[in-house]
mmCIF file of C-alpha atoms in Angstrom:
data_model
loop_
_atom_site.group_PDB
_atom_site.id
_atom_site.type_symbol
_atom_site.label_atom_id
_atom_site.label_comp_id
_atom_site.label_asym_id
_atom_site.label_seq_id
_atom_site.Cartn_x
_atom_site.Cartn_y
_atom_site.Cartn_z
ATOM 1 C CA MET G 1 11.143 -16.176 77.025
ATOM 2 C CA ILE G 2 8.171 -17.759 75.257
ATOM 3 C CA LYS G 3 6.454 -14.380 75.172
ATOM 4 C CA LYS G 4 9.533 -12.800 73.611
ATOM 5 C CA ALA G 5 9.783 -15.541 70.963
ATOM 6 C CA PHE G 6 6.095 -15.111 70.160
ATOM 7 C CA SER G 7 6.603 -11.361 69.738
ATOM 8 C CA VAL G 8 9.510 -11.909 67.340
ATOM 9 C CA THR G 9 7.506 -14.448 65.333
ATOM 10 C CA PHE G 10 4.543 -12.093 65.161
ATOM 11 C CA LEU G 11 6.825 -9.266 64.006
ATOM 12 C CA VAL G 12 8.348 -11.419 61.250
ATOM 13 C CA ILE G 13 4.904 -12.540 60.059
ATOM 14 C CA SER G 14 3.700 -8.932 60.057
ATOM 15 C CA ILE G 15 6.688 -7.794 57.977
ATOM 16 C CA PHE G 16 6.182 -10.573 55.406
ATOM 17 C CA SER G 17 2.456 -9.802 55.247
ATOM 18 C CA LEU G 18 3.200 -6.131 54.640
ATOM 19 C CA LEU G 19 5.698 -6.990 51.896
ATOM 20 C CA PHE G 20 3.179 -9.342 50.262
ATOM 21 C CA VAL G 21 0.425 -6.705 50.274
ATOM 22 C CA THR G 22 2.849 -4.116 48.861
ATOM 23 C CA LEU G 23 3.838 -6.497 46.056
ATOM 24 C CA ILE G 24 0.193 -7.154 45.156
ATOM 25 C CA LEU G 25 -0.549 -3.416 45.062
ATOM 26 C CA MET G 26 2.474 -2.780 42.823
ATOM 27 C CA LEU G 27 1.428 -5.511 40.389
ATOM 28 C CA ASN G 28 -2.092 -4.090 40.204
ATOM 29 C CA PHE G 29 -0.703 -0.614 39.573
ATOM 30 C CA VAL G 30 1.533 -1.857 36.752
ATOM 31 C CA SER G 31 -1.459 -3.659 35.254
ATOM 32 C CA LEU G 32 -3.492 -0.443 35.345
ATOM 33 C CA VAL G 33 -0.889 1.834 33.770
ATOM 34 C CA SER G 34 0.456 -0.627 31.189
ATOM 35 C CA PRO G 35 -1.001 -0.446 27.672
ATOM 36 C CA GLN G 36 -3.600 -3.148 27.160
ATOM 37 C CA PRO G 37 -3.591 -5.321 24.029
ATOM 38 C CA ASN G 38 -6.264 -4.624 21.445
ATOM 39 C CA PRO G 39 -8.222 -7.872 20.938
ATOM 40 C CA HIS G 40 -9.654 -6.688 17.615
ATOM 41 C CA TYR G 41 -6.369 -6.010 15.827
ATOM 42 C CA ASN G 42 -5.989 -7.861 12.569
ATOM 43 C CA PRO G 43 -3.337 -10.567 13.119
ATOM 44 C CA TYR G 44 -1.846 -10.599 9.624
ATOM 45 C CA PRO G 45 1.905 -9.799 9.569
ATOM 46 C CA ASN G 46 3.049 -6.421 8.288
ATOM 47 C CA GLU G 47 6.293 -6.473 6.377
ATOM 48 C CA TYR G 48 6.280 -2.711 5.810
ATOM 49 C CA ALA G 49 5.565 -1.256 9.249
ATOM 50 C CA PRO G 50 5.506 -2.320 12.916
ATOM 51 C CA HIS G 51 2.456 -4.189 14.187
ATOM 52 C CA ILE G 52 -0.190 -2.331 16.142
ATOM 53 C CA HIS G 53 -0.202 -4.732 19.062
ATOM 54 C CA ARG G 54 -2.052 -2.484 21.468
ATOM 55 C CA VAL G 55 -4.129 0.655 21.812
ATOM 56 C CA VAL G 56 -2.345 2.962 24.229
ATOM 57 C CA ASN G 57 -4.912 5.702 24.974
ATOM 58 C CA THR G 58 -2.402 8.093 26.529
ATOM 59 C CA LYS G 59 -3.571 11.338 24.885
ATOM 60 C CA LYS G 60 -6.552 13.070 23.326
ATOM 61 C CA PRO G 61 -7.085 12.603 19.588
ATOM 62 C CA VAL G 62 -6.271 15.589 17.419
ATOM 63 C CA ARG G 63 -8.951 17.036 15.171
ATOM 64 C CA ILE G 64 -8.291 16.363 11.511
ATOM 65 C CA ILE G 65 -10.117 16.905 8.240
ATOM 66 C CA ALA G 66 -9.566 14.125 5.704
ATOM 67 C CA ARG G 67 -11.231 13.498 2.378
ATOM 68 C CA ALA G 68 -10.779 11.573 -0.841
ATOM 69 C CA LEU G 69 -10.646 13.935 -3.798
ATOM 70 C CA SER G 70 -11.885 11.689 -6.600
ATOM 71 C CA THR G 71 -13.481 8.405 -7.632
ATOM 72 C CA VAL G 72 -11.485 5.469 -8.990
ATOM 73 C CA ASP G 73 -13.089 4.625 -12.322
ATOM 74 C CA PHE G 74 -12.638 1.068 -13.615
ATOM 75 C CA THR G 75 -15.654 1.103 -15.937
ATOM 76 C CA LYS G 76 -13.449 0.734 -19.025
ATOM 77 C CA ALA G 77 -11.453 -2.104 -17.484
ATOM 78 C CA VAL G 78 -14.475 -4.242 -16.575
ATOM 79 C CA ASP G 79 -16.291 -5.792 -19.506
ATOM 80 C CA HIS G 80 -18.794 -8.648 -19.424
ATOM 81 C CA SER G 81 -18.074 -9.206 -15.727
ATOM 82 C CA ALA G 82 -14.357 -9.747 -16.315
ATOM 83 C CA VAL G 83 -11.063 -7.845 -16.269
ATOM 84 C CA MET G 84 -8.897 -8.751 -19.261
ATOM 85 C CA ASN G 85 -5.891 -6.580 -18.373
ATOM 86 C CA GLU G 86 -4.568 -5.537 -14.988
ATOM 87 C CA THR G 87 -5.388 -1.871 -14.420
ATOM 88 C CA THR G 88 -4.285 0.634 -11.774
ATOM 89 C CA GLY G 89 -6.236 3.733 -10.793
ATOM 90 C CA HIS G 90 -5.569 6.261 -8.059
ATOM 91 C CA PHE G 91 -7.041 9.092 -6.034
ATOM 92 C CA GLN G 92 -5.672 11.803 -3.776
ATOM 93 C CA LEU G 93 -6.298 11.860 -0.051
ATOM 94 C CA THR G 94 -5.707 15.072 1.901
ATOM 95 C CA ILE G 95 -5.302 15.037 5.669
ATOM 96 C CA LYS G 96 -5.228 18.346 7.563
ATOM 97 C CA ASN G 97 -4.537 18.758 11.270
ATOM 98 C CA ILE G 98 -6.781 21.580 12.533
ATOM 99 C CA ASP G 99 -5.741 21.146 16.160
ATOM 100 C CA ASN G 100 -2.941 22.700 18.200
ATOM 101 C CA MET G 101 -1.337 19.323 18.931
ATOM 102 C CA SER G 102 0.702 16.895 16.840
ATOM 103 C CA SER G 103 -0.238 13.280 16.266
ATOM 104 C CA ASN G 104 1.052 10.103 14.655
ATOM 105 C CA LEU G 105 -1.335 8.572 12.126
ATOM 106 C CA GLN G 106 -1.339 5.175 10.504
ATOM 107 C CA ILE G 107 -3.365 4.577 7.338
ATOM 108 C CA MET G 108 -5.029 1.212 6.782
ATOM 109 C CA LEU G 109 -8.046 -0.527 5.289
ATOM 110 C CA TYR G 110 -8.929 -2.272 8.536
ATOM 111 C CA ASN G 111 -10.413 -0.650 11.631
ATOM 112 C CA PRO G 112 -8.187 -1.797 14.528
ATOM 113 C CA LEU G 113 -10.837 -0.826 17.093
ATOM 114 C CA THR G 114 -13.836 -2.673 15.647
ATOM 115 C CA GLY G 115 -12.359 -5.289 13.337
ATOM 116 C CA GLN G 116 -14.322 -3.932 10.369
ATOM 117 C CA SER G 117 -12.871 -4.110 6.876
ATOM 118 C CA GLY G 118 -12.893 -1.098 4.583
ATOM 119 C CA PHE G 119 -14.418 -3.436 1.999
ATOM 120 C CA GLU G 120 -17.284 -4.547 4.209
ATOM 121 C CA HIS G 121 -19.770 -3.638 1.473
ATOM 122 C CA SER G 122 -17.542 -4.549 -1.483
ATOM 123 C CA ILE G 123 -16.953 -8.263 -1.054
ATOM 124 C CA ASP G 124 -16.676 -9.217 -4.732
ATOM 125 C CA LEU G 125 -14.444 -6.213 -5.471
ATOM 126 C CA CYS G 126 -11.946 -6.837 -2.670
ATOM 127 C CA GLU G 127 -11.218 -10.355 -3.931
ATOM 128 C CA HIS G 128 -9.532 -8.944 -7.043
ATOM 129 C CA ILE G 129 -7.648 -5.811 -5.979
ATOM 130 C CA SER G 130 -4.542 -4.652 -4.158
ATOM 131 C CA VAL G 131 -4.017 -1.239 -2.573
ATOM 132 C CA LYS G 132 -0.898 0.864 -2.023
ATOM 133 C CA VAL G 133 -0.432 4.361 -0.619
ATOM 134 C CA LYS G 134 2.332 6.832 -1.389
ATOM 135 C CA ILE G 135 3.365 9.389 1.232
ATOM 136 C CA GLY G 136 6.285 11.553 0.207
ATOM 137 C CA GLY G 137 8.824 9.176 -1.300
ATOM 138 C CA LEU G 138 7.556 6.085 0.522
ATOM 139 C CA ILE G 139 5.111 3.513 -0.832
ATOM 140 C CA TYR G 140 3.261 1.073 1.429
ATOM 141 C CA THR G 141 1.135 -1.920 0.517
ATOM 142 C CA ILE G 142 -1.923 -1.806 2.789
ATOM 143 C CA TYR G 143 -4.032 -4.548 1.209
ATOM 144 C CA ARG G 144 -3.504 -7.572 -1.017
ATOM 145 C CA ILE G 145 -4.751 -11.086 -1.729
ATOM 146 C CA VAL G 146 -2.284 -13.983 -1.408
ATOM 147 C CA ASP G 147 -3.496 -17.489 -2.253
ATOM 148 C CA GLY G 148 -7.072 -16.371 -1.706
ATOM 149 C CA GLU G 149 -6.295 -14.863 1.705
ATOM 150 C CA GLN G 150 -6.980 -11.202 2.452
ATOM 151 C CA GLN G 151 -3.970 -9.482 4.000
ATOM 152 C CA TYR G 152 -4.236 -6.067 5.654
ATOM 153 C CA PHE G 153 -1.269 -3.846 6.503
ATOM 154 C CA SER G 154 -0.678 -0.371 7.918
ATOM 155 C CA THR G 155 1.677 2.444 7.034
ATOM 156 C CA GLN G 156 4.332 3.554 9.454
ATOM 157 C CA GLY G 157 3.370 6.329 11.837
ATOM 158 C CA ILE G 158 2.953 9.621 9.974
ATOM 159 C CA LYS G 159 3.766 12.692 12.049
ATOM 160 C CA ILE G 160 1.208 15.434 11.404
ATOM 161 C CA ARG G 161 1.838 18.784 13.099
ATOM 162 C CA PRO G 162 -0.639 21.556 13.955
ATOM 163 C CA ASN G 163 -2.144 23.135 10.805
ATOM 164 C CA GLN G 164 -0.151 20.785 8.576
ATOM 165 C CA THR G 165 -1.695 19.186 5.485
ATOM 166 C CA ILE G 166 -0.456 15.822 4.222
ATOM 167 C CA ASN G 167 -1.119 14.666 0.672
ATOM 168 C CA VAL G 168 -1.432 10.932 0.110
ATOM 169 C CA THR G 169 -1.824 9.105 -3.197
ATOM 170 C CA VAL G 170 -3.834 5.890 -2.991
ATOM 171 C CA PHE G 171 -3.240 3.358 -5.789
ATOM 172 C CA ILE G 172 -5.794 0.618 -6.445
ATOM 173 C CA THR G 173 -4.890 -2.193 -8.821
ATOM 174 C CA LEU G 174 -7.661 -4.300 -10.329
ATOM 175 C CA HIS G 175 -6.225 -7.685 -11.299
ATOM 176 C CA LYS G 176 -7.209 -9.927 -14.202
ATOM 177 C CA THR G 177 -10.303 -12.066 -13.643
ATOM 178 C CA VAL G 178 -12.366 -14.620 -15.498
ATOM 179 C CA PRO G 179 -15.926 -13.815 -16.646
ATOM 180 C CA GLY G 180 -18.385 -13.711 -13.775
ATOM 181 C CA ASP G 181 -15.841 -12.790 -11.096
ATOM 182 C CA ILE G 182 -16.739 -9.106 -10.954
ATOM 183 C CA ARG G 183 -19.866 -7.185 -11.869
ATOM 184 C CA ASP G 184 -20.233 -4.354 -14.375
ATOM 185 C CA ASN G 185 -21.682 -0.921 -13.661
ATOM 186 C CA LEU G 186 -21.483 -1.005 -9.885
ATOM 187 C CA HIS G 187 -20.656 1.767 -7.454
ATOM 188 C CA TYR G 188 -18.668 0.620 -4.397
ATOM 189 C CA ASP G 189 -18.346 2.598 -1.169
ATOM 190 C CA CYS G 190 -15.046 1.706 0.506
ATOM 191 C CA TYR G 191 -13.341 3.086 3.612
ATOM 192 C CA LEU G 192 -9.864 4.055 4.765
ATOM 193 C CA TYR G 193 -9.063 4.261 8.466
ATOM 194 C CA LEU G 194 -6.719 6.886 9.923
ATOM 195 C CA PHE G 195 -5.594 5.513 13.255
ATOM 196 C CA GLN G 196 -4.139 7.708 16.021
ATOM 197 C CA LEU G 197 -2.258 5.110 18.023
ATOM 198 C CA GLU G 198 -1.595 7.134 21.187
ATOM 199 C CA ALA G 199 -5.236 8.163 21.430
ATOM 200 C CA GLY G 200 -6.748 4.861 20.342
ATOM 201 C CA TYR G 201 -8.926 6.807 17.890
ATOM 202 C CA VAL G 202 -9.947 6.248 14.265
ATOM 203 C CA ASP G 203 -11.114 8.715 11.603
ATOM 204 C CA ILE G 204 -12.962 7.128 8.679
ATOM 205 C CA VAL G 205 -12.637 8.334 5.085
ATOM 206 C CA LYS G 206 -14.956 7.074 2.343
ATOM 207 C CA PHE G 207 -13.707 6.577 -1.193
ATOM 208 C CA ILE G 208 -15.562 5.308 -4.235
ATOM 209 C CA VAL G 209 -14.694 2.675 -6.822
ATOM 210 C CA ASP G 210 -16.774 2.297 -9.994
ATOM 211 C CA THR G 211 -16.683 -0.823 -12.175
#
């Protein structure tokens, strides 16, 4: 009788142990396949498009060619290290998919993989500008200053199909400043980031602003 009771107890313990091990394995599997949060994503809220809370890495990045087609010239707006009147300039950005796969792109001035700003080398400039992009009939604010705080945003996902070219207009507004806030006759290298969310991949496009 005692032997039989011991056997039953051993069987019950074995079953519970097996269930426990199975549960642990399932939790580990879910952890492996679930998208992991991106610790470098800029935490500012985006009122125009969903947050990029994580880098998914579920597919290969598509090959694209992207380039800015002109320089934004503010040399007439900046005089004696000041901007007397708010001025907006623009340039065209072309993005061509040269791959045989589609992708969703988001355009921003902040690299979500490294945390680097597109104005890394233009500190005095970025304190006095705002940036919008126009894609089709939609306009997105992707950068602005509010109460001295830099705020970065992204566009919504832009579907780009094989061999498709997308034309984007980038508007840069230089706001009024007091003398000494911005320097004359400077050439600023700035950077846009084209983020493929599913691939966790960024293409970098340089554009130029002259003051």
